[in-house]
Coordinates of C-alpha atoms in Angstrom, one line a residue:
M1 CA 87.3 134.9 126.1
L2 CA 84.4 136.7 128.2
R3 CA 83.7 134.8 131.4
I4 CA 80.1 135.6 132.0
G5 CA 78.3 134.4 134.6
N6 CA 74.7 133.7 136.3
A7 CA 72.8 134.3 139.6
S8 CA 69.1 134.8 139.4
G9 CA 66.7 133.1 136.1
F10 CA 63.6 134.4 138.2
Y11 CA 62.2 137.4 141.3
G12 CA 62.2 134.8 144.0
D13 CA 65.8 132.4 143.1
R14 CA 68.5 132.1 145.8
F15 CA 69.1 135.3 147.3
E16 CA 73.0 134.4 148.0
A17 CA 73.8 132.6 144.1
V18 CA 74.9 136.5 143.6
H19 CA 77.4 136.2 146.6
E20 CA 78.4 132.8 145.6
M21 CA 78.9 133.4 142.4
L22 CA 81.9 136.5 142.6
T23 CA 83.2 134.5 145.9
D24 CA 83.7 130.7 143.7
G25 CA 85.4 131.0 141.5
P26 CA 87.0 134.3 138.9
L27 CA 84.2 136.0 136.4
D28 CA 84.4 139.4 133.7
V29 CA 80.5 139.6 134.4
L30 CA 77.3 138.5 136.7
T31 CA 74.2 138.8 135.0
G32 CA 70.7 138.5 136.4
D33 CA 67.6 137.6 135.1
Y34 CA 64.6 138.7 137.2
L35 CA 61.0 139.4 134.8
A36 CA 59.6 137.1 133.5
E37 CA 56.0 137.7 132.2
L38 CA 54.3 137.2 135.3
T39 CA 56.8 139.9 137.3
M40 CA 56.0 142.3 134.8
L41 CA 52.1 141.7 136.3
I42 CA 54.0 142.1 140.2
L43 CA 56.4 144.6 139.7
A44 CA 53.1 147.1 137.6
R45 CA 50.2 146.0 141.5
D46 CA 53.9 147.8 142.7
R47 CA 54.4 150.8 140.9
A48 CA 50.2 151.2 141.2
A49 CA 50.6 151.4 144.6
D50 CA 53.5 154.0 144.8
P51 CA 55.1 155.7 141.8
G52 CA 58.6 155.2 143.6
L53 CA 58.5 150.8 143.2
G54 CA 58.1 148.6 139.9
Y55 CA 61.9 147.3 140.2
A56 CA 63.4 143.6 141.6
K57 CA 63.4 144.9 145.3
T58 CA 65.3 141.5 146.0
F59 CA 68.2 142.6 143.6
L60 CA 69.0 146.1 145.3
R61 CA 69.3 144.0 148.9
Q62 CA 71.7 141.4 147.3
M63 CA 73.8 144.4 146.5
E64 CA 74.3 145.9 150.5
K65 CA 76.0 142.5 150.4
S66 CA 77.7 142.4 147.5
L67 CA 78.2 145.7 145.4
A68 CA 81.4 145.9 147.1
L69 CA 82.6 142.9 146.2
A70 CA 82.3 142.8 143.0
M71 CA 83.4 146.4 143.0
D72 CA 86.7 145.0 144.6
R73 CA 87.5 142.1 142.0
G74 CA 86.6 143.9 139.2
V75 CA 83.4 141.8 138.0
R76 CA 80.8 144.3 135.8
I77 CA 77.2 143.7 136.6
V78 CA 74.3 144.2 134.8
V79 CA 71.0 142.6 135.6
N80 CA 67.1 143.9 134.5
A81 CA 65.8 144.0 138.0
G82 CA 65.3 148.2 136.7
G83 CA 61.7 146.0 135.8
L84 CA 59.0 149.4 135.4
N85 CA 61.2 151.7 136.7
P86 CA 64.7 151.0 135.9
A87 CA 65.4 154.4 136.4
R88 CA 64.8 154.3 140.2
L89 CA 66.6 151.3 140.7
A90 CA 69.4 153.1 139.0
A91 CA 69.4 156.2 141.0
A92 CA 69.1 153.8 144.3
L93 CA 72.2 151.5 143.3
R94 CA 74.3 155.4 143.2
E95 CA 73.1 155.9 147.2
L96 CA 73.2 152.1 148.7
A97 CA 77.2 152.8 146.8
A98 CA 77.7 156.5 148.6
D99 CA 76.6 155.0 151.7
Q100 CA 78.5 152.6 151.5
G101 CA 82.1 154.6 150.4
L102 CA 81.8 153.7 146.4
T103 CA 82.3 155.1 144.3
V104 CA 80.3 152.6 141.5
R105 CA 80.0 153.8 137.4
V106 CA 75.6 152.7 136.9
G107 CA 74.3 153.3 134.1
H108 CA 70.6 152.6 132.4
V109 CA 68.4 151.7 130.0
E110 CA 64.5 152.4 129.1
G111 CA 62.6 153.1 126.6
D112 CA 61.0 150.2 126.8
D113 CA 58.2 151.6 129.3
L114 CA 54.6 151.7 126.2
L115 CA 52.0 153.2 128.7
P116 CA 52.7 156.8 127.4
R117 CA 52.5 155.6 124.0
A118 CA 50.1 152.7 124.0
E119 CA 47.2 154.3 122.0
E120 CA 49.0 155.8 119.7
S121 CA 51.6 152.3 119.4
G122 CA 47.7 150.9 118.0
L123 CA 47.6 149.2 121.4
P124 CA 44.3 148.0 123.1
G125 CA 43.0 150.2 126.8
G126 CA 42.8 149.1 130.5
L127 CA 47.2 148.2 130.9
L128 CA 48.6 147.6 133.5
A129 CA 52.3 147.3 132.0
A130 CA 53.1 147.7 128.4
N131 CA 56.9 146.5 127.6
A132 CA 59.1 145.9 124.3
Y133 CA 61.7 143.3 124.5
L134 CA 64.8 145.5 123.8
G135 CA 67.5 144.0 122.6
A136 CA 71.5 143.7 123.5
F137 CA 72.9 147.4 122.3
G138 CA 71.7 150.2 124.6
I139 CA 73.2 147.8 126.9
A140 CA 76.5 147.6 125.5
D141 CA 76.5 150.7 124.7
C142 CA 76.2 151.9 128.8
L143 CA 78.8 149.5 129.5
R144 CA 81.8 151.3 126.4
A145 CA 81.1 154.7 128.5
G146 CA 82.1 152.7 131.5
A147 CA 79.7 151.6 133.6
E148 CA 80.4 149.2 135.9
V149 CA 76.8 148.6 136.9
V150 CA 73.5 148.3 134.1
V151 CA 70.6 147.3 134.7
T152 CA 67.6 147.5 132.1
G153 CA 63.9 147.1 131.7
R154 CA 62.6 144.9 130.1
V155 CA 65.0 143.4 127.1
T156 CA 64.9 139.8 126.0
D157 CA 67.0 137.4 128.3
A158 CA 69.6 136.9 126.2
A159 CA 70.4 140.5 125.7
L160 CA 72.1 140.2 129.1
V161 CA 74.5 137.7 128.1
A162 CA 74.5 138.9 124.0
G163 CA 75.6 142.9 125.1
P164 CA 77.9 142.5 127.5
A165 CA 79.3 140.4 124.2
A166 CA 79.0 143.0 122.2
A167 CA 80.4 145.8 124.2
H168 CA 83.8 143.5 124.7
F169 CA 84.3 142.3 121.1
G170 CA 83.4 145.2 119.5
W171 CA 79.9 143.8 117.8
G172 CA 78.1 145.4 116.0
P173 CA 74.6 145.1 114.4
G174 CA 76.0 142.7 111.1
D175 CA 77.6 140.2 113.4
L176 CA 74.3 138.0 112.6
D177 CA 76.6 134.7 113.2
A178 CA 78.3 136.2 116.4
L179 CA 75.4 138.0 117.7
A180 CA 73.5 134.3 117.7
G181 CA 75.8 132.2 119.4
A182 CA 75.9 134.6 122.0
V183 CA 72.2 134.6 121.9
V184 CA 72.0 130.8 122.7
A185 CA 74.4 131.1 125.0
G186 CA 71.8 134.1 126.9
H187 CA 69.0 131.2 126.6
V188 CA 71.5 129.0 128.4
L189 CA 72.0 131.0 131.1
E190 CA 68.5 132.7 131.5
C191 CA 67.2 130.5 133.7
G192 CA 69.6 129.9 135.5
A193 CA 70.5 126.2 137.6
Q194 CA 67.8 124.0 135.3
A195 CA 71.4 124.7 132.6
T196 CA 73.7 123.2 135.6
G197 CA 70.4 119.6 135.7
G198 CA 67.8 121.7 138.0
N199 CA 64.6 120.7 136.5
Y200 CA 66.4 117.7 134.7
A201 CA 64.8 115.2 133.7
F202 CA 67.6 112.3 134.3
F203 CA 68.1 113.9 138.0
L204 CA 68.5 110.7 139.1
E205 CA 72.0 110.8 137.4
H206 CA 73.5 113.7 139.3
D207 CA 73.7 114.6 142.8
L208 CA 71.5 118.0 142.5
R209 CA 71.1 119.1 146.3
R210 CA 72.1 122.7 145.1
P211 CA 73.4 122.9 142.0
G212 CA 74.9 126.4 141.3
F213 CA 74.8 128.3 138.3
P214 CA 75.6 128.4 135.1
I215 CA 78.5 130.3 133.3
A216 CA 79.5 130.9 129.7
E217 CA 82.8 132.3 128.2
L218 CA 82.3 133.2 124.8
H219 CA 84.6 133.7 122.7
A220 CA 84.9 137.0 119.9
D221 CA 83.5 133.9 117.1
G222 CA 80.5 133.6 120.0
S223 CA 81.0 130.9 120.4
S224 CA 81.2 129.4 124.4
V225 CA 81.7 126.8 126.9
I226 CA 79.1 126.5 128.9
T227 CA 80.0 125.3 132.7
K228 CA 79.8 126.5 136.2
H229 CA 82.8 127.0 139.3
P230 CA 84.4 124.6 140.0
G231 CA 83.1 121.9 143.4
T232 CA 79.7 123.9 143.1
G233 CA 76.7 121.3 142.6
G234 CA 75.3 120.3 140.0
A235 CA 76.1 119.3 135.7
V236 CA 76.9 121.1 133.2
T237 CA 76.2 118.3 130.7
T238 CA 75.2 118.3 126.5
G239 CA 72.0 116.8 128.3
T240 CA 71.7 119.6 130.7
V241 CA 72.4 122.2 127.6
T242 CA 69.5 120.6 125.7
A243 CA 67.0 120.6 127.9
Q244 CA 67.7 124.6 128.3
L245 CA 68.3 124.9 124.1
L246 CA 64.7 123.6 124.0
Y247 CA 63.2 125.7 126.6
E248 CA 60.7 128.3 125.5
T249 CA 61.6 127.9 121.9
D250 CA 59.4 127.8 119.3
G251 CA 60.9 126.0 115.6
A252 CA 64.3 126.8 114.2
R253 CA 64.1 130.3 114.1
Y254 CA 64.8 132.3 117.5
A255 CA 64.4 136.1 116.9
G256 CA 65.4 138.4 119.1
P257 CA 65.5 141.7 118.3
D258 CA 68.7 141.9 117.7
V259 CA 69.4 138.5 115.9
T260 CA 67.7 135.1 114.5
A261 CA 69.2 133.2 115.6
R262 CA 69.2 129.2 113.7
L263 CA 69.5 127.4 116.5
D264 CA 68.9 124.1 113.8
T265 CA 72.7 124.5 113.4
V266 CA 73.8 124.6 117.1
R267 CA 76.5 121.9 117.4
L268 CA 77.0 120.7 121.4
T269 CA 80.2 118.7 122.4
G270 CA 81.8 117.3 125.5
D271 CA 84.7 119.4 126.6
G272 CA 86.0 117.8 129.7
P273 CA 83.6 118.0 133.1
D274 CA 81.6 119.7 133.5
R275 CA 82.2 121.7 130.2
V276 CA 79.6 121.4 126.6
R277 CA 80.7 124.3 123.7
I278 CA 78.5 125.4 121.8
S279 CA 79.9 125.8 117.8
E280 CA 78.6 127.0 114.6
V281 CA 75.9 128.5 115.4
R282 CA 73.9 130.5 112.1
G283 CA 72.1 133.7 112.5
E284 CA 70.2 135.4 110.6
A285 CA 68.5 139.5 110.2
P286 CA 66.1 139.8 113.2
P287 CA 62.2 140.4 111.9
P288 CA 61.3 143.9 111.1
T289 CA 58.3 143.9 114.8
L290 CA 59.5 144.6 117.8
K291 CA 57.4 142.0 120.7
A292 CA 55.3 143.1 122.9
G293 CA 54.5 141.7 126.5
L294 CA 51.3 143.1 127.5
N295 CA 49.9 143.3 131.1
R296 CA 46.3 143.5 132.2
L297 CA 44.0 142.6 135.0
G298 CA 41.8 140.1 133.5
G299 CA 39.1 140.4 136.1
W300 CA 38.3 137.9 139.8
R301 CA 38.9 134.2 140.5
N302 CA 37.8 132.2 143.7
E303 CA 38.7 128.3 144.1
V304 CA 37.7 125.6 146.7
V305 CA 39.0 121.8 146.6
L306 CA 36.4 119.3 148.2
V307 CA 38.2 116.6 149.5
L308 CA 36.2 112.9 148.4
T309 CA 37.2 109.7 150.0
G310 CA 36.9 105.7 150.0
L311 CA 34.3 104.1 147.7
D312 CA 32.1 106.1 144.8
I313 CA 34.4 108.7 144.0
E314 CA 32.4 109.9 140.4
A315 CA 29.3 109.4 141.7
K316 CA 30.9 111.6 145.3
A317 CA 31.6 114.6 142.7
A318 CA 28.5 114.2 140.2
L319 CA 26.6 115.2 144.0
A320 CA 28.7 117.5 145.3
R321 CA 28.7 119.0 141.2
E322 CA 25.2 119.9 141.3
Q323 CA 23.9 120.8 144.1
V324 CA 27.1 123.5 144.0
E325 CA 25.3 125.4 140.7
Q326 CA 22.0 124.3 141.4
E327 CA 22.6 126.8 145.1
L328 CA 24.6 129.8 143.0
G329 CA 21.2 129.8 140.6
A330 CA 22.5 133.1 139.4
A331 CA 24.7 134.2 140.6
R332 CA 27.2 131.9 138.8
P333 CA 30.1 133.5 137.6
A334 CA 30.3 133.7 134.4
E335 CA 33.0 131.4 134.4
L336 CA 32.9 126.8 136.6
R337 CA 36.0 125.1 135.6
W338 CA 36.2 121.5 137.3
T339 CA 38.1 119.3 137.5
L340 CA 38.9 115.9 139.4
A341 CA 41.8 114.1 140.4
R342 CA 42.5 111.1 141.2
T343 CA 44.5 111.2 144.1
D344 CA 42.4 108.3 145.8
H345 CA 44.1 104.4 146.0
P346 CA 41.7 101.3 146.9
D347 CA 42.2 100.1 150.5
A348 CA 44.3 102.8 151.5
P349 CA 46.8 102.5 154.7
G350 CA 46.7 107.0 155.3
E351 CA 43.3 108.8 154.7
E352 CA 45.1 110.4 153.1
E353 CA 45.9 107.5 150.5
A354 CA 42.1 106.7 150.1
S355 CA 40.9 110.5 149.5
A356 CA 41.0 112.7 146.0
L357 CA 40.2 116.3 145.3
L358 CA 37.7 117.5 143.2
R359 CA 38.7 121.7 142.1
L360 CA 35.5 123.9 141.5
T361 CA 37.6 127.7 140.1
V362 CA 35.0 130.1 139.3
R363 CA 36.4 133.5 137.4
D364 CA 34.3 136.6 136.7
P365 CA 34.7 140.2 135.6
D366 CA 32.6 141.2 139.2
R367 CA 34.4 140.4 142.2
A368 CA 31.3 140.0 144.1
R369 CA 30.5 137.2 142.4
V370 CA 33.6 135.3 142.6
G371 CA 33.8 135.9 147.3
R372 CA 30.5 134.9 149.0
P373 CA 28.2 133.0 146.5
V374 CA 30.7 130.5 146.0
S375 CA 31.7 130.3 149.7
S376 CA 28.0 130.2 150.7
A377 CA 27.1 127.3 148.4
A378 CA 30.5 124.8 148.9
V379 CA 30.4 125.6 153.5
G380 CA 26.9 125.1 152.9
L381 CA 26.9 121.5 151.3
A382 CA 28.7 120.7 155.5
L383 CA 26.1 118.6 156.6
A384 CA 24.3 118.0 153.5
S385 CA 26.0 116.4 150.6
Y386 CA 28.5 112.7 150.1
P387 CA 29.6 111.3 153.3
G388 CA 32.5 112.4 154.3
F389 CA 32.7 116.0 152.8
H390 CA 35.2 119.0 153.7
L391 CA 37.1 120.6 151.7
T392 CA 41.3 121.6 152.2
A393 CA 40.7 125.3 153.2
P394 CA 37.7 127.6 154.3
P395 CA 37.4 129.7 150.6
G396 CA 38.7 133.1 150.4
P397 CA 36.8 136.1 149.1
G398 CA 38.1 136.5 145.2
A399 CA 41.5 137.4 144.2
P400 CA 42.5 139.6 140.7
Y401 CA 43.5 137.7 138.2
G402 CA 45.6 139.1 135.1
V403 CA 46.7 138.5 131.2
F404 CA 48.7 138.3 129.5
E405 CA 49.3 138.7 125.6
A406 CA 52.0 139.4 122.8
A407 CA 51.7 142.3 119.9
Y408 CA 53.8 143.4 118.1
V409 CA 54.9 146.6 117.3
D410 CA 57.7 148.8 114.9
P411 CA 60.6 149.6 116.0
A412 CA 61.1 153.6 114.9
A413 CA 57.8 153.2 117.6
V414 CA 60.7 152.3 120.7
E415 CA 62.7 154.7 121.8
H416 CA 65.9 152.1 123.1
T417 CA 68.2 154.6 125.6
A418 CA 71.2 153.9 127.4
V419 CA 71.7 156.2 130.1
H420 CA 75.2 156.1 130.8
P421 CA 77.0 156.8 134.8
D422 CA 77.4 160.2 133.8
G423 CA 73.7 160.9 133.0
T424 CA 74.9 161.6 128.6
R425 CA 71.4 159.5 127.3
A426 CA 72.4 157.6 123.7
V427 CA 69.2 156.6 121.9
V428 CA 69.9 153.5 120.0
A429 CA 69.0 153.2 116.7
P430 CA 66.4 150.0 116.0
A431 CA 68.6 146.9 113.8
P432 CA 69.3 148.5 110.0
V433 CA 68.5 145.2 108.8
T434 CA 65.4 143.2 108.5
R435 CA 64.1 140.1 107.9
A436 CA 60.5 138.7 107.7
L437 CA 60.2 135.1 109.8
E438 CA 59.6 132.5 107.3
P439 CA 58.9 128.8 107.8
L440 CA 62.2 126.5 107.4
A441 CA 61.3 123.4 105.4
V442 CA 60.9 120.9 107.2
P443 CA 64.9 118.6 107.9
P444 CA 64.4 115.2 106.9
L445 CA 63.4 112.2 108.9
P446 CA 65.7 110.1 109.9
P447 CA 66.8 106.8 109.2
P448 CA 63.8 105.1 110.0
P449 CA 65.4 102.7 113.3
V450 CA 65.0 98.8 113.2
A451 CA 62.3 97.1 112.8
G452 CA 62.2 94.6 116.3
P453 CA 60.6 93.7 119.7
T454 CA 59.3 96.2 121.5
R455 CA 57.9 96.4 125.2
R456 CA 55.2 98.8 126.4
A457 CA 57.2 101.0 128.9
P458 CA 56.8 104.6 130.4
L459 CA 58.8 106.9 127.4
G460 CA 60.6 108.7 130.4
R461 CA 62.8 105.6 129.9
V462 CA 64.9 106.8 126.6
A463 CA 63.6 110.0 126.3
G464 CA 63.8 114.4 128.5
A465 CA 61.8 116.7 128.3
R466 CA 61.1 120.0 129.1
S467 CA 58.7 122.1 128.4
G468 CA 57.0 125.8 129.8
D469 CA 55.0 128.6 129.1
K470 CA 55.1 131.3 126.4
G471 CA 52.2 132.8 127.3
G472 CA 48.8 130.8 126.7
D473 CA 50.8 128.8 124.5
A474 CA 53.2 125.6 126.0
N475 CA 56.5 124.3 124.8
L476 CA 56.8 120.9 124.5
G477 CA 60.9 120.0 123.8
V478 CA 61.2 115.4 123.9
W479 CA 65.0 114.8 123.1
A480 CA 67.0 111.3 122.9
R481 CA 70.2 110.9 124.5
D482 CA 71.8 108.8 121.3
E483 CA 71.5 108.2 117.3
D484 CA 69.5 105.1 117.8
G485 CA 67.0 106.9 120.3
W486 CA 67.0 110.3 117.8
R487 CA 65.7 107.5 115.0
W488 CA 63.1 106.6 116.5
L489 CA 61.8 109.7 118.5
A490 CA 61.7 111.3 115.1
H491 CA 59.7 108.7 114.1
T492 CA 57.5 108.0 117.2
L493 CA 56.6 110.6 118.3
T494 CA 54.3 113.0 116.2
V495 CA 51.4 114.9 116.7
Q496 CA 48.5 112.3 116.4
C497 CA 51.3 110.5 118.7
L498 CA 51.3 113.5 121.5
R499 CA 47.2 113.6 121.6
E500 CA 47.1 110.1 122.4
L501 CA 49.9 110.6 124.6
L502 CA 48.3 114.0 126.5
P503 CA 44.9 113.9 125.1
E504 CA 44.3 117.5 127.3
V505 CA 46.0 118.7 124.4
A506 CA 44.0 116.7 121.5
E507 CA 41.5 118.9 120.3
L508 CA 44.4 122.3 120.4
P509 CA 46.5 123.4 117.4
V510 CA 50.2 121.9 117.5
T511 CA 52.7 121.9 115.9
R512 CA 56.1 119.6 115.5
H513 CA 59.5 121.6 114.6
L514 CA 63.1 119.3 114.6
L515 CA 66.0 119.6 115.7
P516 CA 67.8 117.2 114.8
N517 CA 71.6 118.8 115.3
L518 CA 69.9 118.1 118.9
R519 CA 67.9 114.9 118.9
A520 CA 65.2 116.5 119.6
V521 CA 60.9 117.6 118.5
N522 CA 60.2 120.8 119.9
F523 CA 56.3 120.8 120.1
T524 CA 54.1 124.1 120.8
V525 CA 50.5 123.3 122.1
R526 CA 48.6 126.3 121.7
G527 CA 46.3 127.4 123.8
L528 CA 47.0 125.2 126.2
L529 CA 47.2 127.6 129.3
G530 CA 44.5 130.5 128.3
E531 CA 45.0 134.1 129.2
G532 CA 48.8 132.9 130.4
V533 CA 50.4 132.0 133.9
A534 CA 48.4 135.0 135.4
A535 CA 45.0 134.2 135.4
Q536 CA 45.4 130.5 136.1
V537 CA 43.3 128.4 134.1
R538 CA 45.2 125.0 135.0
F539 CA 46.7 122.9 137.4
D540 CA 50.0 123.4 136.3
P541 CA 49.0 126.7 135.0
Q542 CA 52.5 127.7 133.5
A543 CA 53.4 123.4 132.1
K544 CA 56.9 123.2 133.7
A545 CA 55.4 119.4 134.2
L546 CA 53.7 119.0 130.9
G547 CA 57.6 117.1 130.0
E548 CA 57.7 115.3 132.6
W549 CA 53.8 113.4 132.6
L550 CA 54.5 112.8 129.4
R551 CA 57.5 110.6 130.1
S552 CA 55.2 109.2 133.0
R553 CA 52.9 107.8 129.8
H554 CA 53.4 104.5 127.9
L555 CA 53.7 103.3 124.9
D556 CA 55.5 100.5 122.8
I557 CA 59.5 100.5 122.9
P558 CA 61.6 98.7 122.1
E559 CA 63.7 97.1 123.6
A560 CA 67.1 97.5 122.5
L561 CA 66.5 101.3 123.6
L562 CA 65.5 100.2 126.5

């Protein structure tokens, strides 16, 4: 058995988690995921300002406190904190170890950076970052060469778990089922405390004031048990694991550079308190291309929030909108987006409760158009608009926004390289066998629910949900808690029903996937998030709360379920 823990789900996660995971119980490997689509843009801007940067500086500070502890306990560290500069982070770790009187074998993985070869790879110009998602075998090669710490650039999040597992159990590219099981375990771990109750739909059932971080007990066949250190907060249940399995996935085929894991084969079973077993995962050969994430500056944006209080909210909003747009005139930015949030309550006992928010978001390639003209147009109405006019804050000068998009490249054009602790460089070959991602047959629906009386109630009374972003698309997974609920959910929550419940998605392409083993339906909503989180085209730019909005919507639910 190999015990792999996670201590970071994003750049900015709980700083003390690394030390806590090392001291709260035994581990063989500690991982940390620091990279998201938005993070790559942040690191690209760091690197542009200083070529020696481009990595997650937080991790280096965490190692100042915990590197000696990890070495003393024999725990290997595997993180993607190298970001856009894994070689420099590896060198900084060696310097840190020397300063602390330690001898630490540090390896790193590189080759994901496509910017030097952007033109020959057919990528567009003007990119700040372009990175292929590498797989697990560069990490495994470093560990087999004796590395005690491995830092990577852009690898798949699940590779942080699959790499150590492949090294420990001796898996090769042909061990597809075992790799798929490790990838699924890695996907559960990658977002840290989301697997132990964080962001969980039924959060009132557990003490989530300070959830612990998750652990996967990996076995040689790829099966695992998800758990956490004893005595830490939160909970590990089939529900918390189901929620994370549905997060940011698109259909039953979960594709990666090493293997395509079949999420429709996953079996979850309770294995005792705070223990959930994952088994029977099947794997297929990976697709013939590698996914790459591209980040560029999209232009400039600004935002103004006007407060509307009391009566005639709609009329006040209409007047303000007309006045601002009239004042902008020829200086009007390329994009204007108005949203009115009716946060007001009638006969409210407090002024804030009596107020609504009218938000204006503007975007333009020219910074000058989103700054002074917008500020002047809004502030200039202070004494000449609707009664009670004021802003939440003065408008700023505008800020750059980023655009993320995915591209797909030939693996042969990507030199996936493991750099061993002694400096030896080993090129990692692409997967020897690939398989195109063909659509799966739609699984049969379960038997329809038994007819009976219904009652109007929120969907969240009987179903959980978890949502998130993939570039400009939103993922929304919904699961039932028992078989009766699953029969009703599968027949009721269709694409058309989703469009009716969530009017914002009514005109967008929506795909529904059934995952009967998880009693879940998983939706992909194309284009809801525009050009991705960095573009911030929506109130909830990462669709984090899309699932909770859906759960709050009312529909006719069988009384037997309620």
